[in-house]
C-alpha positions as a Python dict, from the first residue, in 0.01 Angstrom:
ca = {
    (1, 'X'): (0, 0, 0),
    (2, 'X'): (346, -122, -72),
    (3, 'X'): (395, -334, -323),
    (4, 'X'): (527, -716, -276),
    (5, 'X'): (792, -927, -558),
    (6, 'X'): (625, -1159, -748),
    (7, 'X'): (609, -1510, -544),
    (8, 'X'): (939, -1764, -754),
    (9, 'X'): (875, -2077, -764),
    (10, 'X'): (1101, -2339, -944),
    (11, 'X'): (970, -2663, -1158),
    (12, 'X'): (1169, -2931, -944),
    (13, 'X'): (1468, -2811, -1004),
    (14, 'X'): (1822, -3001, -743),
    (15, 'X'): (1952, -2737, -534),
    (16, 'X'): (2206, -2847, -359),
    (17, 'X'): (2120, -2630, -12),
    (18, 'X'): (2525, -2597, 171),
    (19, 'X'): (2481, -2490, 606),
    (20, 'X'): (2623, -2639, 905),
    (21, 'X'): (2376, -2502, 1163),
    (22, 'X'): (2032, -2811, 1145),
    (23, 'X'): (1856, -2484, 1260),
    (24, 'X'): (1867, -2277, 937),
    (25, 'X'): (1946, -2637, 701),
    (26, 'X'): (1621, -2657, 766),
    (27, 'X'): (1396, -2405, 801),
    (28, 'X'): (1507, -2338, 444),
    (29, 'X'): (1571, -2640, 302),
    (30, 'X'): (1116, -2625, 347),
    (31, 'X'): (1144, -2285, 94),
    (32, 'X'): (1301, -2422, -100),
    (33, 'X'): (1083, -2736, -107),
    (34, 'X'): (760, -2539, -63),
    (35, 'X'): (875, -2317, -357),
    (36, 'X'): (897, -2685, -635),
    (37, 'X'): (1249, -2726, -543),
    (38, 'X'): (1407, -3048, -449),
    (39, 'X'): (1663, -3004, -224),
    (40, 'X'): (1989, -3195, -79),
    (41, 'X'): (2176, -3099, 209),
    (42, 'X'): (2540, -3103, 286),
    (43, 'X'): (2652, -2972, 622),
    (44, 'X'): (3037, -2862, 524),
    (45, 'X'): (3201, -2784, 186),
    (46, 'X'): (3412, -3168, 197),
    (47, 'X'): (3033, -3296, 190),
    (48, 'X'): (2884, -3090, -70),
    (49, 'X'): (3133, -3167, -307),
    (50, 'X'): (3143, -3517, -236),
    (51, 'X'): (2712, -3436, -361),
    (52, 'X'): (2842, -3263, -592),
    (53, 'X'): (3042, -3515, -727),
    (54, 'X'): (2788, -3755, -751),
    (55, 'X'): (2499, -3539, -796),
    (56, 'X'): (2645, -3228, -1037),
    (57, 'X'): (2447, -3241, -1347),
    (58, 'X'): (2180, -3266, -1239),
    (59, 'X'): (2216, -3003, -989),
    (60, 'X'): (2125, -2662, -1124),
    (61, 'X'): (2244, -2380, -761),
    (62, 'X'): (2416, -2479, -488),
    (63, 'X'): (2380, -2224, -284),
    (64, 'X'): (2652, -2244, 5),
    (65, 'X'): (2720, -2072, 391),
    (66, 'X'): (3044, -1893, 379),
    (67, 'X'): (3171, -1937, 683),
    (68, 'X'): (3153, -2332, 751),
    (69, 'X'): (3426, -2602, 921),
    (70, 'X'): (3627, -2818, 734),
    (71, 'X'): (3542, -2616, 437),
    (72, 'X'): (3368, -2194, 384),
    (73, 'X'): (3185, -2178, 82),
    (74, 'X'): (3422, -2027, -105),
    (75, 'X'): (3709, -2304, -121),
    (76, 'X'): (3449, -2528, -224),
    (77, 'X'): (3320, -2297, -477),
    (78, 'X'): (3728, -2282, -586),
    (79, 'X'): (3722, -2625, -599),
    (80, 'X'): (3384, -2729, -764),
    (81, 'X'): (3482, -2448, -1048),
    (82, 'X'): (3826, -2602, -1067),
    (83, 'X'): (3603, -2987, -1197),
    (84, 'X'): (3334, -2838, -1266),
    (85, 'X'): (3319, -2430, -1445),
    (86, 'X'): (2937, -2425, -1476),
    (87, 'X'): (2916, -2487, -1238),
    (88, 'X'): (2666, -2194, -1074),
    (89, 'X'): (2699, -2098, -665),
    (90, 'X'): (2514, -1889, -464),
    (91, 'X'): (2701, -1776, -164),
    (92, 'X'): (2521, -1677, 203),
    (93, 'X'): (2603, -1550, 531),
    (94, 'X'): (2499, -1524, 913),
}
């Protein structure tokens, strides 16, 4: 029988999920909420930047798609890190 990695559950940490595809964004949001995370969502980097500027201190991690309209994940990171060098970011792509 294969060994499985332990399930990682949050402790109510707030995450910012940035994904332009609605179905993917909603599925990931549900999975994260089911794992005990609070999730803010944005459909592009510009929207995420606005949310982070308001909620940044409360956001434990930004999870961002790489390629999106208006502002992609790398540009979002470069913009955020200038003002918030402590930002933690995980890139995803599909």
